[in-house]
Structure formats: C-alpha cells, structure tokens
C-alpha cells in the first residue's frame, strides 16, 4: 500500500507531465524535448552500466554493516567518475552529429549538450545513493523525494503554461530540476543513514566489476540501441516523425509504476528467498505478470483510441502504431521482471549477453536494410521484433540458471547451486 500510494502519486505526476508536454508543445518543440530525454536515457545507462545494481546482491544479508555499504558506495562513485571522463567528450562530439539534419542553431545544440551532461551525472547520483536507501529500508524517503519532484515539476509546468513561458527549453529545464532535486535528496539522506565515510578500494571495485561484467556488454548495447528508433528518425526523418515516435513512447509510461516495483520489492525479496521456495515463487510471479501484459496489449489492439486520446489530436490517427508501441512496452516490462529476478539470484552469464547482442543486431540490420526507417510504423515494428528477441534470451537465461546455478563470487569455486 505504501508503494501504491506514494509511488503511484509520483508516477501519475510524471506521466501527466509527459502527456501535457505532448499536448501543449508544438510538434517542433516536442521533437527537441523527445531527443534530449531519449539521449539522456542512453547516457544514464552508460554512466552506470549496471554497477549500481550490484550493491544489493553484494551486500546480501549484511544490511547493518554501514561501513561496508559506505565502502561499496565510494567504490561505485570512483567507477562512475571514470566513466564520466569517457562519456562527456563523446557526447560533446557525437550529439551535434546526431541532430545535424534538424538544422537547429549551434546555440540550441550547445545548450542541449550542457543539459545532458549535468542531468546524466545527477541521474547517476540518484541511482547509486538511491540504492543505499533501499538497502537500509528507508523507502519512505525514497518515495518522498520522487513525489516532491514529480508534483513540484508538474506545478511549475502549470505556472509556465499559465504565463505563456512554456517552450521546449523551459519544459526540459523544469524536468531536469526535478532530477537534480532527487539526486541531492538521496545523496544527503544516504550520508545521514550510513553515518560513516566510505573508502574506495581496488578489491571492492573488482567485486563490483566482476558481478556486473557479464551484463556489461548487454547494458552498453541496450544503452546505445534502446533509443534506436528515435535515433534513426532523428538522423533520417523530420520533426513530425521525431515527435510521433517520442509521443508514442509516452504510452510505455503505463508500465513505469510496475517497473519501479521490481528493484524495490522483487529484487530484495528474491535475493534472500530460500532455494526450496524459489521455483514456485518464480513461476507464480511470471504467470501473474504475463496475464497483466496480455491484457494491456489486447486493449491497445482493439481499443487504440483509449491510448491515443491522451496524446492529443496531433497523433490521433496512429492506431496500429499505438498497438505496436504498447506491445513493445509490455514485452520490455516482462523482460525487466525476468532480468531483476535473475540478477538477484546472480543468474548473470557471458553467453546470454553475447547472444542477445548478436541476434538483436541481426534483426536490426535486416530491418534497416529492407525497411523504410524514415517510416514510424517500420521503426516501431523493428522495436517489437527486437523486444521478442530479448524475451527469448531472458527465458533461456532463467532455464540455464535453474539447471546450472548462479554466477559465483570472486575467489569462490563452483561447489553447489546457490
């Protein structure tokens, strides 16, 4: 109930913010908004590459050892700095090339780059220090910071609209202000909870990298190709197509509330679940989630106007495109459930990442070669097939994990299935 009320309010505010931007911003302005936050999603993943996700499995049952947690957090911070040193120059060089066709002025592009770098760093802080709040079971503050950010940005959006100040950059900056607020709230709260200063060490960095390493190629790959549809439309298409893909992407926000439940509730639950109860609970969760996803996809197929109405009249004719977008979101959400459970049990292996990358690339190369990637429908169809490939690999990973057991910690030989 705490999750559904606090996090539900947060997600409702975020969803309403995004949908109001779709409705209130002209197509040309919403295209800028979509490109910035699509790129930010990629940078946020590259700034972490699953490092923050290792904190809960590495801590395990030692949740009262605050010095240990602080040391792991300090090591995470050290790894993040190294990543930022690589990512910042690449962003400065590559982002202007990405948006070159749109003929935006250099001042507009430079402002976008500055916003992206600042927001990506703050999102990294939220991921690392937010994990501390989850480990220490301070969910109340975890929820509160996001709820204040969500409702605050929504209120600011209303003020800017009322005074006719709303444009692409004001909408972007209001959202970024919310990201900064959450990062600072998590940072100071985590420091207060731990009460000790962490010390980064080579050993702990090595543990983090070792556990994250099998998922790293997959994380980097999905960071780069997760926004591939928007990337292709941005490079080859026009502002109207960019806005359509970005607006349809907002439909996947219906899964955000449930996706937030995975690391907060599913991952800690399955991480400490006794082996004897694992299979029954695993199957039960997947059956329930599968029924939910099929229901949402069926609604999008037979009643697309239920989803398109919220996007406004500019996008009211995209009936089949809405079905494609929602179906892709359903599959992506289900894959997220599988991935969180597998990670909590250390079902992370080199082969699944390599197989995912190779099969996904094969599908995408065929679509880019054969299809008209300037078409919104073709790009969304490519996303759907790609999501099905990811689902197949996640299912195979679960089967392999139950048969052969989890990936072991550094320096531990394989003696039994954990």
Tab-separated table of C-alpha atoms in Angstrom:
chain	number	residue	atom	x	y	z
A	1	UNK	CA	0.000	0.000	0.000
A	2	UNK	CA	2.891	2.361	0.744
A	3	UNK	CA	4.296	1.642	-2.696
A	4	UNK	CA	0.977	2.064	-4.498
A	5	UNK	CA	0.127	5.348	-2.780
A	6	UNK	CA	3.483	7.161	-2.658
A	7	UNK	CA	4.960	5.759	-5.839
A	8	UNK	CA	1.576	5.851	-7.548
A	9	UNK	CA	1.325	9.599	-6.937
A	10	UNK	CA	4.874	10.055	-8.226
A	11	UNK	CA	4.286	8.081	-11.396
A	12	UNK	CA	0.949	9.771	-12.012
A	13	UNK	CA	2.653	13.164	-11.767
A	14	UNK	CA	5.444	12.133	-14.127
A	15	UNK	CA	3.006	10.592	-16.584
A	16	UNK	CA	0.814	13.695	-16.546
A	17	UNK	CA	3.877	15.917	-17.025
A	18	UNK	CA	4.956	13.992	-20.110
A	19	UNK	CA	1.486	13.872	-21.597
A	20	UNK	CA	0.936	17.592	-21.021
A	21	UNK	CA	4.197	18.283	-22.844
A	22	UNK	CA	2.921	16.167	-25.756
A	23	UNK	CA	-0.328	18.121	-25.830
A	24	UNK	CA	0.912	21.648	-25.074
A	25	UNK	CA	4.168	21.837	-27.024
A	26	UNK	CA	4.164	22.420	-30.782
A	27	UNK	CA	5.474	19.454	-32.786
A	28	UNK	CA	8.811	21.180	-33.449
A	29	UNK	CA	9.315	21.894	-29.727
A	30	UNK	CA	8.275	18.419	-28.645
A	31	UNK	CA	10.798	16.982	-31.095
A	32	UNK	CA	13.573	18.771	-29.140
A	33	UNK	CA	12.122	17.546	-25.847
A	34	UNK	CA	11.993	13.946	-27.118
A	35	UNK	CA	15.563	13.989	-28.471
A	36	UNK	CA	17.012	15.384	-25.223
A	37	UNK	CA	15.335	12.873	-22.933
A	38	UNK	CA	15.847	9.985	-25.335
A	39	UNK	CA	19.562	10.747	-25.354
A	40	UNK	CA	19.539	11.244	-21.586
A	41	UNK	CA	18.168	7.724	-21.160
A	42	UNK	CA	21.147	6.372	-23.089
A	43	UNK	CA	23.687	8.459	-21.148
A	44	UNK	CA	22.167	7.442	-17.810
A	45	UNK	CA	22.656	3.764	-18.655
A	46	UNK	CA	26.197	4.341	-19.891
A	47	UNK	CA	27.045	6.238	-16.701
A	48	UNK	CA	26.187	3.151	-14.666
A	49	UNK	CA	26.363	0.013	-16.900
A	50	UNK	CA	24.721	-1.999	-14.095
A	51	UNK	CA	27.254	-1.010	-11.384
A	52	UNK	CA	24.544	0.315	-9.030
A	53	UNK	CA	22.571	-2.894	-9.487
A	54	UNK	CA	25.380	-4.882	-7.858
A	55	UNK	CA	25.014	-3.158	-4.469
A	56	UNK	CA	22.077	-5.229	-3.177
A	57	UNK	CA	23.489	-8.648	-4.252
A	58	UNK	CA	26.950	-7.783	-2.849
A	59	UNK	CA	25.568	-6.600	0.499
A	60	UNK	CA	23.190	-9.545	0.803
A	61	UNK	CA	22.241	-10.070	4.448
A	62	UNK	CA	24.909	-7.657	5.794
A	63	UNK	CA	22.486	-4.725	5.751
A	64	UNK	CA	23.582	-3.467	9.190
A	65	UNK	CA	27.268	-3.161	8.266
A	66	UNK	CA	27.185	0.543	7.363
A	67	UNK	CA	30.941	0.817	6.858
A	68	UNK	CA	30.801	-1.979	4.291
A	69	UNK	CA	27.918	-0.300	2.459
A	70	UNK	CA	29.711	3.068	2.509
A	71	UNK	CA	32.868	1.463	1.100
A	72	UNK	CA	30.924	-0.096	-1.756
A	73	UNK	CA	29.214	3.249	-2.481
A	74	UNK	CA	32.588	5.030	-2.525
A	75	UNK	CA	33.885	2.429	-4.956
A	76	UNK	CA	30.793	2.895	-7.130
A	77	UNK	CA	31.432	6.642	-7.144
A	78	UNK	CA	35.038	6.123	-8.232
A	79	UNK	CA	33.971	3.901	-11.125
A	80	UNK	CA	31.310	6.451	-12.160
A	81	UNK	CA	33.878	9.264	-12.342
A	82	UNK	CA	35.999	7.216	-14.705
A	83	UNK	CA	33.002	6.541	-16.915
A	84	UNK	CA	32.049	10.225	-16.989
A	85	UNK	CA	35.555	11.171	-18.162
A	86	UNK	CA	34.962	8.925	-21.190
A	87	UNK	CA	31.323	9.770	-21.845
A	88	UNK	CA	31.413	13.581	-21.615
A	89	UNK	CA	33.802	14.184	-24.572
A	90	UNK	CA	31.971	11.582	-26.671
A	91	UNK	CA	28.656	13.370	-26.031
A	92	UNK	CA	30.112	16.751	-26.966
A	93	UNK	CA	31.315	15.340	-30.293
A	94	UNK	CA	28.524	12.933	-31.255
A	95	UNK	CA	25.328	14.722	-30.213
A	96	UNK	CA	25.720	17.584	-32.752
A	97	UNK	CA	26.221	14.951	-35.459
A	98	UNK	CA	23.049	13.154	-34.361
A	99	UNK	CA	20.852	16.261	-34.740
A	100	UNK	CA	22.666	17.770	-37.742
A	101	UNK	CA	19.758	17.112	-40.138
A	102	UNK	CA	17.325	19.068	-37.966
A	103	UNK	CA	19.126	22.371	-38.701
A	104	UNK	CA	18.954	23.596	-35.118
A	105	UNK	CA	21.261	26.513	-34.305
A	106	UNK	CA	24.604	25.832	-32.609
A	107	UNK	CA	23.399	27.671	-29.504
A	108	UNK	CA	20.415	25.323	-29.200
A	109	UNK	CA	22.608	22.244	-29.659
A	110	UNK	CA	25.251	23.512	-27.200
A	111	UNK	CA	22.567	24.138	-24.571
A	112	UNK	CA	21.229	20.613	-25.117
A	113	UNK	CA	24.706	19.110	-24.601
A	114	UNK	CA	25.246	21.043	-21.363
A	115	UNK	CA	21.850	19.961	-20.050
A	116	UNK	CA	22.517	16.330	-20.973
A	117	UNK	CA	25.857	16.165	-19.145
A	118	UNK	CA	24.517	17.779	-15.965
A	119	UNK	CA	21.362	15.642	-15.903
A	120	UNK	CA	23.263	12.403	-16.627
A	121	UNK	CA	25.611	12.994	-13.691
A	122	UNK	CA	22.709	13.735	-11.327
A	123	UNK	CA	20.831	10.647	-12.528
A	124	UNK	CA	23.946	8.600	-11.709
A	125	UNK	CA	23.921	10.034	-8.182
A	126	UNK	CA	20.259	9.070	-7.812
A	127	UNK	CA	20.985	5.501	-8.877
A	128	UNK	CA	23.938	4.977	-6.548
A	129	UNK	CA	22.649	6.693	-3.419
A	130	UNK	CA	19.050	5.653	-4.003
A	131	UNK	CA	20.233	2.040	-3.760
A	132	UNK	CA	21.568	2.851	-0.273
A	133	UNK	CA	18.095	3.940	0.839
A	134	UNK	CA	16.639	0.685	-0.463
A	135	UNK	CA	19.313	-1.420	1.274
A	136	UNK	CA	18.733	0.467	4.537
A	137	UNK	CA	14.956	0.067	4.107
A	138	UNK	CA	14.314	3.815	4.126
A	139	UNK	CA	11.661	3.542	1.452
A	140	UNK	CA	9.680	6.430	2.917
A	141	UNK	CA	12.383	8.950	1.962
A	142	UNK	CA	12.970	7.168	-1.338
A	143	UNK	CA	9.308	7.731	-2.194
A	144	UNK	CA	9.069	11.213	-0.702
A	145	UNK	CA	11.894	12.730	-2.764
A	146	UNK	CA	10.415	11.432	-6.001
A	147	UNK	CA	6.908	12.509	-5.031
A	148	UNK	CA	8.040	16.071	-4.236
A	149	UNK	CA	9.967	16.207	-7.511
A	150	UNK	CA	7.022	14.876	-9.526
A	151	UNK	CA	4.389	17.191	-8.079
A	152	UNK	CA	6.775	20.155	-7.988
A	153	UNK	CA	7.713	19.898	-11.661
A	154	UNK	CA	4.058	19.444	-12.576
A	155	UNK	CA	3.152	22.610	-10.674
A	156	UNK	CA	5.980	24.540	-12.350
A	157	UNK	CA	4.807	23.339	-15.749
A	158	UNK	CA	1.356	24.735	-14.977
A	159	UNK	CA	2.819	28.093	-13.920
A	160	UNK	CA	4.936	28.386	-17.071
A	161	UNK	CA	1.949	27.474	-19.251
A	162	UNK	CA	-0.309	29.990	-17.488
A	163	UNK	CA	2.197	32.814	-18.075
A	164	UNK	CA	2.868	31.713	-21.680
A	165	UNK	CA	6.511	30.893	-20.884
A	166	UNK	CA	6.268	27.256	-21.961
A	167	UNK	CA	8.561	26.153	-24.777
A	168	UNK	CA	10.967	23.305	-25.466
A	169	UNK	CA	13.729	24.522	-23.155
A	170	UNK	CA	11.525	25.575	-20.262
A	171	UNK	CA	9.857	22.120	-20.329
A	172	UNK	CA	13.272	20.425	-20.456
A	173	UNK	CA	14.776	22.512	-17.646
A	174	UNK	CA	11.797	22.018	-15.337
A	175	UNK	CA	12.184	18.247	-15.724
A	176	UNK	CA	15.945	18.433	-15.160
A	177	UNK	CA	15.352	20.476	-11.991
A	178	UNK	CA	13.335	17.552	-10.667
A	179	UNK	CA	16.208	15.149	-11.454
A	180	UNK	CA	18.671	17.387	-9.598
A	181	UNK	CA	16.388	17.627	-6.560
A	182	UNK	CA	16.050	13.833	-6.272
A	183	UNK	CA	19.805	13.285	-6.624
A	184	UNK	CA	20.602	15.742	-3.845
A	185	UNK	CA	17.879	14.381	-1.546
A	186	UNK	CA	19.204	10.823	-1.948
A	187	UNK	CA	22.805	11.923	-1.501
A	188	UNK	CA	22.280	13.724	1.810
A	189	UNK	CA	19.872	11.115	3.168
A	190	UNK	CA	22.251	8.245	2.337
A	191	UNK	CA	25.113	10.017	4.094
A	192	UNK	CA	22.914	10.552	7.156
A	193	UNK	CA	21.796	6.905	7.239
A	194	UNK	CA	25.296	5.470	6.949
A	195	UNK	CA	26.932	7.959	9.297
A	196	UNK	CA	30.412	6.892	8.184
A	197	UNK	CA	32.765	7.874	5.401
A	198	UNK	CA	33.305	5.226	2.766
A	199	UNK	CA	36.694	4.366	1.333
A	200	UNK	CA	37.003	3.170	-2.234
A	201	UNK	CA	39.270	0.162	-2.708
A	202	UNK	CA	40.595	-1.898	-5.583
A	203	UNK	CA	39.119	-5.041	-4.047
A	204	UNK	CA	35.588	-3.670	-3.895
A	205	UNK	CA	35.849	-2.124	-7.348
A	206	UNK	CA	36.947	-5.536	-8.548
A	207	UNK	CA	33.938	-7.205	-6.888
A	208	UNK	CA	31.555	-4.689	-8.451
A	209	UNK	CA	33.062	-5.077	-11.903
A	210	UNK	CA	33.191	-8.865	-11.594
A	211	UNK	CA	29.484	-9.139	-10.805
A	212	UNK	CA	28.471	-6.512	-13.367
A	213	UNK	CA	30.846	-7.711	-16.085
A	214	UNK	CA	28.649	-10.382	-17.734
A	215	UNK	CA	25.804	-7.858	-18.037
A	216	UNK	CA	28.078	-5.020	-19.153
A	217	UNK	CA	28.068	-5.749	-22.904
A	218	UNK	CA	24.291	-6.094	-22.720
A	219	UNK	CA	23.925	-2.844	-20.737
A	220	UNK	CA	26.135	-0.902	-23.161
A	221	UNK	CA	24.360	-2.425	-26.134
A	222	UNK	CA	20.897	-1.573	-24.826
A	223	UNK	CA	22.022	1.903	-23.834
A	224	UNK	CA	23.032	2.534	-27.435
A	225	UNK	CA	20.177	0.735	-29.179
A	226	UNK	CA	17.373	1.268	-26.646
A	227	UNK	CA	16.642	4.598	-28.312
A	228	UNK	CA	17.475	3.321	-31.795
A	229	UNK	CA	14.037	4.149	-33.179
A	230	UNK	CA	14.375	7.768	-32.067
A	231	UNK	CA	17.971	7.818	-33.298
A	232	UNK	CA	17.032	6.614	-36.787
A	233	UNK	CA	14.116	9.032	-37.050
A	234	UNK	CA	16.328	11.891	-35.830
A	235	UNK	CA	19.054	11.118	-38.383
A	236	UNK	CA	16.845	10.369	-41.405
A	237	UNK	CA	13.420	11.835	-40.600
A	238	UNK	CA	11.823	15.157	-39.849
A	239	UNK	CA	10.486	16.832	-36.730
A	240	UNK	CA	6.949	15.421	-37.145
A	241	UNK	CA	8.256	11.829	-37.216
A	242	UNK	CA	10.501	12.504	-34.201
A	243	UNK	CA	7.533	13.903	-32.289
A	244	UNK	CA	5.336	10.905	-33.246
A	245	UNK	CA	7.903	8.337	-32.065
A	246	UNK	CA	8.512	10.339	-28.879
A	247	UNK	CA	4.787	10.724	-28.183
A	248	UNK	CA	4.071	7.024	-28.730
A	249	UNK	CA	6.955	6.253	-26.406
A	250	UNK	CA	4.970	8.026	-23.685
A	251	UNK	CA	2.447	5.194	-23.835
A	252	UNK	CA	5.018	2.879	-22.270
A	253	UNK	CA	4.816	5.078	-19.163
A	254	UNK	CA	1.875	2.920	-18.084
A	255	UNK	CA	4.474	0.329	-17.067
A	256	UNK	CA	6.675	2.698	-15.066
A	257	UNK	CA	4.782	2.246	-11.799
A	258	UNK	CA	5.108	-1.517	-12.059
A	259	UNK	CA	8.723	-1.364	-13.267
A	260	UNK	CA	9.632	0.635	-10.150
A	261	UNK	CA	8.230	-2.232	-8.101
A	262	UNK	CA	10.873	-4.620	-9.433
A	263	UNK	CA	14.051	-3.270	-7.747
A	264	UNK	CA	12.141	-2.131	-4.650
A	265	UNK	CA	10.136	-5.271	-3.936
A	266	UNK	CA	11.018	-8.153	-6.259
A	267	UNK	CA	14.824	-7.917	-6.172
A	268	UNK	CA	15.274	-7.807	-2.365
A	269	UNK	CA	12.579	-10.495	-1.962
A	270	UNK	CA	14.127	-12.955	-4.413
A	271	UNK	CA	17.691	-12.169	-3.270
A	272	UNK	CA	17.018	-13.577	0.211
A	273	UNK	CA	14.428	-16.202	-0.772
A	274	UNK	CA	15.253	-19.755	0.277
A	275	UNK	CA	16.200	-22.037	-2.596
A	276	UNK	CA	13.405	-24.502	-1.785
A	277	UNK	CA	10.755	-21.807	-2.409
A	278	UNK	CA	12.395	-20.195	-5.445
A	279	UNK	CA	10.777	-22.103	-8.329
A	280	UNK	CA	7.210	-21.813	-7.038
A	281	UNK	CA	7.505	-18.086	-6.418
A	282	UNK	CA	9.321	-17.565	-9.736
A	283	UNK	CA	6.571	-19.265	-11.739
A	284	UNK	CA	3.822	-17.517	-9.777
A	285	UNK	CA	5.249	-14.053	-10.450
A	286	UNK	CA	5.759	-14.745	-14.168
A	287	UNK	CA	2.211	-16.066	-14.655
A	288	UNK	CA	0.697	-13.010	-12.960
A	289	UNK	CA	2.888	-10.570	-14.910
A	290	UNK	CA	2.207	-12.388	-18.195
A	291	UNK	CA	-1.574	-12.113	-17.771
A	292	UNK	CA	-1.259	-8.400	-16.994
A	293	UNK	CA	0.854	-7.751	-20.117
A	294	UNK	CA	-1.521	-9.695	-22.391
A	295	UNK	CA	-4.466	-7.686	-21.072
A	296	UNK	CA	-2.792	-4.325	-21.778
A	297	UNK	CA	-1.662	-5.402	-25.277
A	298	UNK	CA	-5.205	-6.606	-26.107
A	299	UNK	CA	-6.678	-3.261	-25.082
A	300	UNK	CA	-4.216	-1.466	-27.372
A	301	UNK	CA	-5.104	-3.772	-30.278
A	302	UNK	CA	-8.877	-3.473	-30.102
A	303	UNK	CA	-9.310	-0.072	-28.437
A	304	UNK	CA	-6.325	2.067	-29.563
A	305	UNK	CA	-8.251	5.293	-29.049
A	306	UNK	CA	-8.095	4.697	-25.295
A	307	UNK	CA	-4.350	5.301	-25.561
A	308	UNK	CA	-4.293	7.873	-28.373
A	309	UNK	CA	-6.796	10.178	-26.684
A	310	UNK	CA	-4.241	11.104	-24.036
A	311	UNK	CA	-1.710	12.148	-26.716
A	312	UNK	CA	-3.967	14.746	-28.312
A	313	UNK	CA	-5.283	15.387	-31.806
A	314	UNK	CA	-1.823	15.661	-33.407
A	315	UNK	CA	-1.388	11.879	-33.010
A	316	UNK	CA	-5.000	10.614	-33.238
A	317	UNK	CA	-4.525	8.652	-36.492
A	318	UNK	CA	-1.706	6.403	-35.252
A	319	UNK	CA	-3.949	3.413	-34.429
A	320	UNK	CA	-1.737	0.475	-35.392
A	321	UNK	CA	1.372	2.376	-34.313
A	322	UNK	CA	-0.130	2.666	-30.824
A	323	UNK	CA	-0.619	-1.114	-30.707
A	324	UNK	CA	3.000	-1.667	-31.752
A	325	UNK	CA	4.297	0.767	-29.139
A	326	UNK	CA	2.206	-0.661	-26.285
A	327	UNK	CA	3.022	-4.279	-27.213
A	328	UNK	CA	6.729	-3.465	-27.233
A	329	UNK	CA	6.325	-1.855	-23.825
A	330	UNK	CA	4.566	-4.972	-22.495
A	331	UNK	CA	7.352	-7.264	-23.652
A	332	UNK	CA	10.034	-4.895	-22.388
A	333	UNK	CA	8.377	-4.739	-18.984
A	334	UNK	CA	8.129	-8.542	-18.769
A	335	UNK	CA	11.801	-8.837	-19.720
A	336	UNK	CA	12.573	-6.361	-16.936
A	337	UNK	CA	10.819	-8.605	-14.412
A	338	UNK	CA	12.868	-11.585	-15.574
A	339	UNK	CA	16.108	-9.609	-15.536
A	340	UNK	CA	15.617	-8.302	-11.993
A	341	UNK	CA	14.846	-11.752	-10.619
A	342	UNK	CA	17.775	-13.322	-12.474
A	343	UNK	CA	20.157	-10.602	-11.251
A	344	UNK	CA	19.009	-11.029	-7.650
A	345	UNK	CA	19.908	-14.751	-7.878
A	346	UNK	CA	23.147	-13.975	-9.793
A	347	UNK	CA	21.884	-15.654	-12.972
A	348	UNK	CA	24.278	-13.477	-14.983
A	349	UNK	CA	26.466	-15.085	-17.649
A	350	UNK	CA	28.624	-14.086	-20.553
A	351	UNK	CA	26.760	-16.136	-23.154
A	352	UNK	CA	23.332	-14.512	-22.724
A	353	UNK	CA	24.706	-11.023	-23.341
A	354	UNK	CA	26.613	-12.085	-26.415
A	355	UNK	CA	23.610	-13.978	-27.808
A	356	UNK	CA	21.288	-11.040	-27.191
A	357	UNK	CA	23.616	-8.611	-28.922
A	358	UNK	CA	24.219	-10.821	-31.960
A	359	UNK	CA	20.563	-11.720	-32.538
A	360	UNK	CA	19.320	-8.174	-31.928
A	361	UNK	CA	21.904	-6.722	-34.294
A	362	UNK	CA	20.929	-9.255	-36.948
A	363	UNK	CA	17.257	-8.260	-36.690
A	364	UNK	CA	18.028	-4.555	-36.773
A	365	UNK	CA	20.434	-4.789	-39.695
A	366	UNK	CA	17.782	-6.643	-41.707
A	367	UNK	CA	15.161	-4.014	-40.901
A	368	UNK	CA	17.445	-1.083	-41.659
A	369	UNK	CA	18.435	-2.773	-44.923
A	370	UNK	CA	14.965	-3.830	-46.061
A	371	UNK	CA	12.555	-1.359	-44.462
A	372	UNK	CA	11.980	2.369	-44.789
A	373	UNK	CA	13.459	3.555	-41.493
A	374	UNK	CA	12.001	7.022	-42.031
A	375	UNK	CA	8.559	5.416	-41.506
A	376	UNK	CA	7.206	5.492	-37.952
A	377	UNK	CA	5.435	2.128	-38.423
A	378	UNK	CA	8.552	0.360	-39.734
A	379	UNK	CA	10.691	1.623	-36.867
A	380	UNK	CA	8.102	0.556	-34.275
A	381	UNK	CA	7.812	-2.898	-35.880
A	382	UNK	CA	11.583	-3.264	-35.598
A	383	UNK	CA	11.313	-2.390	-31.896
A	384	UNK	CA	8.669	-5.090	-31.371
A	385	UNK	CA	10.705	-7.850	-33.033
A	386	UNK	CA	13.788	-6.753	-31.095
A	387	UNK	CA	11.817	-6.974	-27.835
A	388	UNK	CA	10.746	-10.539	-28.710
A	389	UNK	CA	14.410	-11.492	-29.167
A	390	UNK	CA	15.179	-10.098	-25.705
A	391	UNK	CA	12.289	-12.094	-24.225
A	392	UNK	CA	13.613	-15.329	-25.742
A	393	UNK	CA	17.098	-14.785	-24.291
A	394	UNK	CA	15.716	-13.940	-20.840
A	395	UNK	CA	13.664	-17.146	-20.799
A	396	UNK	CA	16.737	-19.192	-21.776
A	397	UNK	CA	18.755	-17.460	-19.038
A	398	UNK	CA	16.207	-18.476	-16.412
A	399	UNK	CA	16.240	-22.098	-17.559
A	400	UNK	CA	20.051	-22.156	-17.550
A	401	UNK	CA	20.197	-20.573	-14.094
A	402	UNK	CA	17.928	-23.166	-12.527
A	403	UNK	CA	19.826	-26.035	-14.173
A	404	UNK	CA	23.448	-24.883	-13.727
A	405	UNK	CA	23.215	-22.437	-10.843
A	406	UNK	CA	24.244	-18.785	-10.355
A	407	UNK	CA	27.465	-16.966	-11.137
A	408	UNK	CA	29.760	-17.258	-8.126
A	409	UNK	CA	31.597	-14.531	-6.241
A	410	UNK	CA	35.252	-13.690	-6.820
A	411	UNK	CA	37.535	-16.406	-5.473
A	412	UNK	CA	34.782	-18.994	-4.847
A	413	UNK	CA	34.814	-22.213	-6.769
A	414	UNK	CA	31.673	-23.938	-8.028
A	415	UNK	CA	30.666	-26.463	-5.389
A	416	UNK	CA	26.892	-26.321	-5.424
A	417	UNK	CA	23.984	-24.428	-6.891
A	418	UNK	CA	23.231	-21.408	-4.680
